[in-house]
Tab-separated table of C-alpha atoms and ligand atoms in Angstrom:
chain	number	residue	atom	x	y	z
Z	1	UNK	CA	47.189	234.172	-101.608
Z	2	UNK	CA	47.222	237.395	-104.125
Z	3	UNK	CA	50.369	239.460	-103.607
Z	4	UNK	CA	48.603	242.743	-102.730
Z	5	UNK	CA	49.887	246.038	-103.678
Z	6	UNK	CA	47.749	248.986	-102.623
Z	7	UNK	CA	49.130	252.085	-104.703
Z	8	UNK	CA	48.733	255.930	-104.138
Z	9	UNK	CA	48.897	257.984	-106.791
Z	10	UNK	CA	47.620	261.650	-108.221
Z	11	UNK	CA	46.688	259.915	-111.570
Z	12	UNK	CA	45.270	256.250	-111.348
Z	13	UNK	CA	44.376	256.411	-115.267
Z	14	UNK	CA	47.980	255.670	-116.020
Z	15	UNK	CA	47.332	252.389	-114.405
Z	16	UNK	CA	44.056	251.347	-116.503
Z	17	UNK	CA	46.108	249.510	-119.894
Z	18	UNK	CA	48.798	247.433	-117.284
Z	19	UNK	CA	45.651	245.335	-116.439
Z	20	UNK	CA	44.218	244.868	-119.828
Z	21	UNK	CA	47.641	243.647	-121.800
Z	22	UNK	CA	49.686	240.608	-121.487
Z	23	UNK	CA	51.428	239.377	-118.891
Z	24	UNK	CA	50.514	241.438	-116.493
Z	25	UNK	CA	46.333	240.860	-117.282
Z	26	UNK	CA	47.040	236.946	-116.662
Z	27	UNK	CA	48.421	237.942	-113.304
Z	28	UNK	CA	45.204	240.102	-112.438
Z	29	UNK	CA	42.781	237.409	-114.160
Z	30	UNK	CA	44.213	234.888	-111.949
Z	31	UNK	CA	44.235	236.888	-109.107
Z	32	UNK	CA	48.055	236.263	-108.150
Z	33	UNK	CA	48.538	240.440	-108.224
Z	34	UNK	CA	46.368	242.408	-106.219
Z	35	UNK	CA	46.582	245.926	-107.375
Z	36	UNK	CA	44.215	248.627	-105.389
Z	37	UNK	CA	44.198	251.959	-106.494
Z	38	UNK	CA	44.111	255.127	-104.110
Z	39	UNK	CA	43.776	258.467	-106.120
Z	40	UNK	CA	45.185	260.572	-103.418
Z	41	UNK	CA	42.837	263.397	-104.326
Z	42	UNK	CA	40.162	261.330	-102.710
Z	43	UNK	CA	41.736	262.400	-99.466
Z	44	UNK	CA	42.216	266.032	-100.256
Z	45	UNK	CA	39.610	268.681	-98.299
Z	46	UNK	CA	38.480	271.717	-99.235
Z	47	UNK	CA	36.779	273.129	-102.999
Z	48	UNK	CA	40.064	272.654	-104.116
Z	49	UNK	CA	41.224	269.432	-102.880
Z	50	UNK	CA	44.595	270.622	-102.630
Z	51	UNK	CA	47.652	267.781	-102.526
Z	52	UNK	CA	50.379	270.185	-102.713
Z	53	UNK	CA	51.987	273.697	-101.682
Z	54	UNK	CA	55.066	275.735	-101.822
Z	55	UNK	CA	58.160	274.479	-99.714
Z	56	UNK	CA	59.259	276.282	-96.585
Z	57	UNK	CA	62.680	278.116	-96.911
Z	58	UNK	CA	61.578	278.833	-100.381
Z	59	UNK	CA	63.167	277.165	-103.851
Z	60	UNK	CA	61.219	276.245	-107.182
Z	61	UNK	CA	58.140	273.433	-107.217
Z	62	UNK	CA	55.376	271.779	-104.564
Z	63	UNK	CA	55.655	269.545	-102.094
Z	64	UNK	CA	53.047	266.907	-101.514
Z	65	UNK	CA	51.444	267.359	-98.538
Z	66	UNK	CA	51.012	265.100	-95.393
Z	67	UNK	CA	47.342	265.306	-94.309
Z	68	UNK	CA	45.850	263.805	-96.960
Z	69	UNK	CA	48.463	261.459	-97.323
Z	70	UNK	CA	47.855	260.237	-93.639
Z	71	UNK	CA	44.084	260.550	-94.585
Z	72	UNK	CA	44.689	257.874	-97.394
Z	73	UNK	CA	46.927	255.547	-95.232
Z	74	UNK	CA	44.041	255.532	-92.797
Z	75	UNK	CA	41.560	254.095	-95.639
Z	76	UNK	CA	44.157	251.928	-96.354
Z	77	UNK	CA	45.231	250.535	-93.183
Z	78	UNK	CA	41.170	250.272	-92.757
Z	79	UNK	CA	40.687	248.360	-95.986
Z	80	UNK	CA	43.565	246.018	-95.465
Z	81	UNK	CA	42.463	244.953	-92.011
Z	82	UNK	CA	38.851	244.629	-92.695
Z	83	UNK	CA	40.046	242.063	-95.856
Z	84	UNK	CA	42.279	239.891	-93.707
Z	85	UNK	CA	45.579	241.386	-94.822
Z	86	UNK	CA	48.549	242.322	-92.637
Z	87	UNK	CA	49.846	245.408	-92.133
Z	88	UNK	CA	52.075	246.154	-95.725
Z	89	UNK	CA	55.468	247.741	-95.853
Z	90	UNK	CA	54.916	251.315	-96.991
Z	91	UNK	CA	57.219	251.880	-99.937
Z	92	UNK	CA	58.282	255.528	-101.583
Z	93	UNK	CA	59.835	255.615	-104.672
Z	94	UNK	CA	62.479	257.914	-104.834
Z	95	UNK	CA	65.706	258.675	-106.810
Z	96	UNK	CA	66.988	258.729	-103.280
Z	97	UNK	CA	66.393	255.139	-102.687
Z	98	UNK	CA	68.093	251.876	-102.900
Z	99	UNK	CA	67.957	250.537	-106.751
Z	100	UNK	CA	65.599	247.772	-107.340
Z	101	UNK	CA	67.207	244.441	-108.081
Z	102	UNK	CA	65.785	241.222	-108.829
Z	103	UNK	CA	66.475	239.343	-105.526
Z	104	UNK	CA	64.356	242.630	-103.602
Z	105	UNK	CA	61.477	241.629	-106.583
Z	106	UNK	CA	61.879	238.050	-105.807
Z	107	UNK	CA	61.596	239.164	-101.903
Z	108	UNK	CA	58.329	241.173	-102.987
Z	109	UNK	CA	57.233	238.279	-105.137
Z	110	UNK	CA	57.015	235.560	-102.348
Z	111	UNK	CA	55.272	237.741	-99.876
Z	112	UNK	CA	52.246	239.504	-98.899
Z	113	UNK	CA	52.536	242.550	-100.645
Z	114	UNK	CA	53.309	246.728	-100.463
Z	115	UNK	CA	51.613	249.819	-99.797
Z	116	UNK	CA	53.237	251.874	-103.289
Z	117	UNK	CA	53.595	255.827	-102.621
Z	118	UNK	CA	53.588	257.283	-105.943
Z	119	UNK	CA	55.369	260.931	-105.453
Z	120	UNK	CA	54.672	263.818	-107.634
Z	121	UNK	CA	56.416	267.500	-108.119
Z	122	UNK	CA	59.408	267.992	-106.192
Z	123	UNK	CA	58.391	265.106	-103.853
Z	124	UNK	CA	56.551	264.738	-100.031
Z	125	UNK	CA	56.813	266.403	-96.836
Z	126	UNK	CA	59.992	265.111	-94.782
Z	127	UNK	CA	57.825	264.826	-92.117
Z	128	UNK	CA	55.299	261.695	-93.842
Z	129	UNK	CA	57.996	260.026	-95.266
Z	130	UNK	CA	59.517	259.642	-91.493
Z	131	UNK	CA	56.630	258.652	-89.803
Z	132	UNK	CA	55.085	255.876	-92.444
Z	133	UNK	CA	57.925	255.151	-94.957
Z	134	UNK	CA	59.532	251.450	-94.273
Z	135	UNK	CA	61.613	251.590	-97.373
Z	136	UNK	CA	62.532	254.258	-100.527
Z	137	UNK	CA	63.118	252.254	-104.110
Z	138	UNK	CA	65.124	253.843	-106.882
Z	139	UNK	CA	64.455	252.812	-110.607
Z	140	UNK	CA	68.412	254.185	-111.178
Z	141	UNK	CA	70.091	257.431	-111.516
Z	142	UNK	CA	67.502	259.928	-113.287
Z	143	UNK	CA	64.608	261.855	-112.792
Z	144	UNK	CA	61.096	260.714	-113.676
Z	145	UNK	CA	58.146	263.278	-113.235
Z	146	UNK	CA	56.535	260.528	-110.885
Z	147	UNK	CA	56.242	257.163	-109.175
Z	148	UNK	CA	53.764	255.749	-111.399
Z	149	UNK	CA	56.459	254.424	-113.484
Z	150	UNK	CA	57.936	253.071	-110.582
Z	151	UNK	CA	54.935	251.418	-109.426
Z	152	UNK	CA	54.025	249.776	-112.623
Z	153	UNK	CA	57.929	248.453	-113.204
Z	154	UNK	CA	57.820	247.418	-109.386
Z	155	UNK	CA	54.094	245.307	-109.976
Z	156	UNK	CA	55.281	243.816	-113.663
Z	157	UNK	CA	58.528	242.538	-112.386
Z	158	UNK	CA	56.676	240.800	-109.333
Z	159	UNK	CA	53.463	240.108	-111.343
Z	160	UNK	CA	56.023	237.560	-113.955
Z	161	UNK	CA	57.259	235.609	-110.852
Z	162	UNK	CA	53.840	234.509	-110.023
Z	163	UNK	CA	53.148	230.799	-110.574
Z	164	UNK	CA	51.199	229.827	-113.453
Z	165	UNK	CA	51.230	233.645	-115.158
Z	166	UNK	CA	53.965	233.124	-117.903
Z	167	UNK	CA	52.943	230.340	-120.393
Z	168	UNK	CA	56.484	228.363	-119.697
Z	169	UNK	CA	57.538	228.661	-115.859
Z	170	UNK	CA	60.783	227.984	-117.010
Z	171	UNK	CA	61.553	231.238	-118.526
Z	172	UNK	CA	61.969	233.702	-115.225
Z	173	UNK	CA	64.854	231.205	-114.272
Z	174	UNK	CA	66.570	231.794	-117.228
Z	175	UNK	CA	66.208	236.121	-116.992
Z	176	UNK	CA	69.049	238.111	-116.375
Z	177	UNK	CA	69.672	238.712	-112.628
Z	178	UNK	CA	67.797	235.219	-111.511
Z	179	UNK	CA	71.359	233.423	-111.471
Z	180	UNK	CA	72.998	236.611	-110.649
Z	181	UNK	CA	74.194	236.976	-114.495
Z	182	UNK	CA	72.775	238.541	-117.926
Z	183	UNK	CA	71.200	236.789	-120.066
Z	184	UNK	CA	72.203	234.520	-122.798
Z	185	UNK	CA	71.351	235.690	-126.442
Z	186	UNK	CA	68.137	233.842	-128.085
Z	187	UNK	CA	68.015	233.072	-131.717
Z	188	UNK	CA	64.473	231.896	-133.666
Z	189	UNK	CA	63.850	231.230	-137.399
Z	190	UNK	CA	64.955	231.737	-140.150
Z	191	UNK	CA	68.292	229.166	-139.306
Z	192	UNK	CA	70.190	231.697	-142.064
Z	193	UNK	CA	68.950	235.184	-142.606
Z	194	UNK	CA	70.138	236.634	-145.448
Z	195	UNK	CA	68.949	240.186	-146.057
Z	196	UNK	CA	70.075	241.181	-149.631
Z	197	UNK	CA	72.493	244.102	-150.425
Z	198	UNK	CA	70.615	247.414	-151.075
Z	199	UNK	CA	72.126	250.845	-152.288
Z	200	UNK	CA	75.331	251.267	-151.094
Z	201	UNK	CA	74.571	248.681	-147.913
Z	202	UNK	CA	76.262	245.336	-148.500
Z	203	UNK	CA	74.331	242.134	-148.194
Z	204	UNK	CA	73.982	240.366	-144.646
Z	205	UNK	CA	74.358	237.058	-144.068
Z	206	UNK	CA	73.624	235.694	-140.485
Z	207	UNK	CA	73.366	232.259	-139.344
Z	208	UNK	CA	72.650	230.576	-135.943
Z	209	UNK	CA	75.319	229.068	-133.907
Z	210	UNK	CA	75.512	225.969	-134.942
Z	211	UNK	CA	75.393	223.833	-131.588
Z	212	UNK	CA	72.029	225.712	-131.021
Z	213	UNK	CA	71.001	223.107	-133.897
Z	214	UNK	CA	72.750	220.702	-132.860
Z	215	UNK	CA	70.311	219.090	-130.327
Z	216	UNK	CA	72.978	218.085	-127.799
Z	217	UNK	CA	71.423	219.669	-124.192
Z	218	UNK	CA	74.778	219.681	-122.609
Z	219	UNK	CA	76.792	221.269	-125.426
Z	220	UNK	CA	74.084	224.267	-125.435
Z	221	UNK	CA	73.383	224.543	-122.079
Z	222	UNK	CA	77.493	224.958	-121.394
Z	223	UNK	CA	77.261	227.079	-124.683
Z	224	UNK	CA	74.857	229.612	-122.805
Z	225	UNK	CA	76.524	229.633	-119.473
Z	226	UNK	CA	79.643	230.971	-121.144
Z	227	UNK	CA	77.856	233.494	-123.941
Z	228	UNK	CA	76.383	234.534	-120.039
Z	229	UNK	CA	79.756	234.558	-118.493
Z	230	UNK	CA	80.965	236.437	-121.752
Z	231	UNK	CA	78.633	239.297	-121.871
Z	232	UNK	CA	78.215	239.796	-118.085
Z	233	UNK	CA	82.263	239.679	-117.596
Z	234	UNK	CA	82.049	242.172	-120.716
Z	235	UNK	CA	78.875	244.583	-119.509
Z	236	UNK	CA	78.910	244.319	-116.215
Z	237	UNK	CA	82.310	242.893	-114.376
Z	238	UNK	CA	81.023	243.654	-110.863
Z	239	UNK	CA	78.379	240.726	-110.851
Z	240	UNK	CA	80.816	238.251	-112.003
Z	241	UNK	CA	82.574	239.632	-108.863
Z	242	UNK	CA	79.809	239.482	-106.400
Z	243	UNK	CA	78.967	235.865	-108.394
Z	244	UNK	CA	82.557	235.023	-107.397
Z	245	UNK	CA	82.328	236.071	-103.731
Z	246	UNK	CA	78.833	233.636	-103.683
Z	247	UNK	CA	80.771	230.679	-104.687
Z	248	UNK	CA	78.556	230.290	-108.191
Z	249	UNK	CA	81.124	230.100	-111.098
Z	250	UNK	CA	82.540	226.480	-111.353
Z	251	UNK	CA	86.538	225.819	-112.064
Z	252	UNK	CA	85.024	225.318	-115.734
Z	253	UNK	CA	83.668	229.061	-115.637
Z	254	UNK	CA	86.775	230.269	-113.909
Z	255	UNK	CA	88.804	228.961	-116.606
Z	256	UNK	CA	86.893	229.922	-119.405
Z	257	UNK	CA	86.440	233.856	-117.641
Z	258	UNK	CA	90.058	233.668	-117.683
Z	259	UNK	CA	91.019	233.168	-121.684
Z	260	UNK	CA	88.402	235.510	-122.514
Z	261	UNK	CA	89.438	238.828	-124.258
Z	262	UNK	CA	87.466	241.913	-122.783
W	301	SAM	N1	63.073	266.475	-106.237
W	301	SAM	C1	63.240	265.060	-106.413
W	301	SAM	C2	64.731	264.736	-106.451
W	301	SAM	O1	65.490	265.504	-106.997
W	301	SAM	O2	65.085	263.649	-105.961
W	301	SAM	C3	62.619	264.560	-107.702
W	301	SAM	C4	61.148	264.541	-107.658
W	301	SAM	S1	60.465	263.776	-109.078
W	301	SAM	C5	60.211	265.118	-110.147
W	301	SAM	C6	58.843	263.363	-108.582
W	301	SAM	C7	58.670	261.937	-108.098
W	301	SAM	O3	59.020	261.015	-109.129
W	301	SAM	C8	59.516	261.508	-106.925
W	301	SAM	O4	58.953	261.942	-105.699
W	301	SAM	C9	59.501	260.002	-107.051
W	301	SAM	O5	58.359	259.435	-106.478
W	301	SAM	C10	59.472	259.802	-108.561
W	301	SAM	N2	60.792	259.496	-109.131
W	301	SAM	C11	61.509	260.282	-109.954
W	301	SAM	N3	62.651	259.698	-110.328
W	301	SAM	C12	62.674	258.494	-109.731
W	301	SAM	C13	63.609	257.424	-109.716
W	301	SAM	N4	64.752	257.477	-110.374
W	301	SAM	N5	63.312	256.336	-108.986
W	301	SAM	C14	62.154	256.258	-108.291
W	301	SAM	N6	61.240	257.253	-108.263
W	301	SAM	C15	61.484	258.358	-108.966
């Protein structure tokens, strides 16, 4: 079954070219992602079709308002029933909310899908957010001007973990965060690059590792545990921690953690 995400947003154009390119369009043309778009304005009365107004107590910006909002979770709680789908956790993205990781995407990825609030100006009406919000989703700590971003990060990052929509299944297990490390680094062709000197800018000479060449499976794949171990201790020490506390790093990774130079 599709993983269904039905999305609100003020501006469903900035969803149109996530459909039509790459990854992503092999998870729609398969029909593994879902996506259902609800242009809030839809739901807005009046000549006007007003979404926002000033906030109470005063201060600078709008603030979405909640009766159209509740008119559009209506049509959606409508639609979703009349197709056969449960009832979806509503989801607001928010600086305020918890930062997406992989293992929440994973959690996304395996089930039915999410309702996506896409928030605009200086965000929505306390008052909604209490009464339909199940969880509030971060993309980390700075401002965007919406959720659409949000939204579209949220739906690629699920969208890859569906079956059959990259061209090698193999290559989500090897992503940063999907063993609870960074990534390894990849090297392709040419097996020596050599760019010449130019100017004042000395020549560059830059070869492969050599036991990526060497075509011994053990050799690299220990090789790209501990380039992981290397540049996660290095980057980011506090998942080589929480790896730690999950029992994942051998006696091998232990000891090689503990010659390496910082
Ligand atoms: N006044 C809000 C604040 O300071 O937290 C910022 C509102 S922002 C201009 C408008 C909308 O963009 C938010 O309602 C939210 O939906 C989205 N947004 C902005 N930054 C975000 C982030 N880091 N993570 C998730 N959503 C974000």
């Amino acid at each position: 079954m599709a993983v269904r995400f039905d999305v609100i947003t003020l501006f469903p154009e900035l969803f149109a070219p996530f459909q039509t390119v790459g990854v992503t369009r092999r998870a729609f043309e398969s029909r593994a992602v879902d996506m259902r778009l609800w242009p809030l304005r839809d739901h807005a009365e009046g000549v006007y079709r007003r979404v926002d107004d000033r906030p109470f107590g005063g201060g600078p910006g709008m603030v979405m308002l909640v009766e159209p909002l509740v008119r559009c979770m209506r049509a959606i709680r409508a639609d979703q029933s009349a197709g056969g789908a449960p009832r979806l956790p509503v989801i607001l993205f928010s600086p305020a909310g918890k930062p997406l990781t992989q293992q929440r995407v994973q959690q996304l990825a395996e089930g039915p899908g999410a309702v996506l609030l896409c928030g605009r100006y200086e965000g929505i009406d306390q008052r909604f957010i209490d009464a339909h919000v199940d969880e509030e989703v971060s993309m980390g700590d700075y401002v965007l001007s919406g959720g659409e971003l949000p939204a579209l990060t949220l739906m690629d990052a699920v969208a890859r973990l569906q079956p059959g929509v990259l061209h090698d299944a193999a290559s989500h297990e090897q992503d940063s965060f999907s063993d609870g490390l960074l990534d390894c680094p990849h090297y392709s062709r040419p097996e020596v690059l050599s760019v010449p000197a130019q100017g004042d800018e000395p020549g560059v000479e830059a070869a492969v590792p050599d036991v990526l060449l060497s075509g011994h499976h053990a050799k690299i794949a220990r090789w790209r545990r501990e380039q992981q171990l290397a540049i996660t201790a290095r980057r980011r020490p506090e998942l080589i921690d929480a790896a730690r506390a999950r029992g994942e790093l051998s006696k091998k990774d232990e000891d090689f953690l503990s010659q390496l130079t910082l």
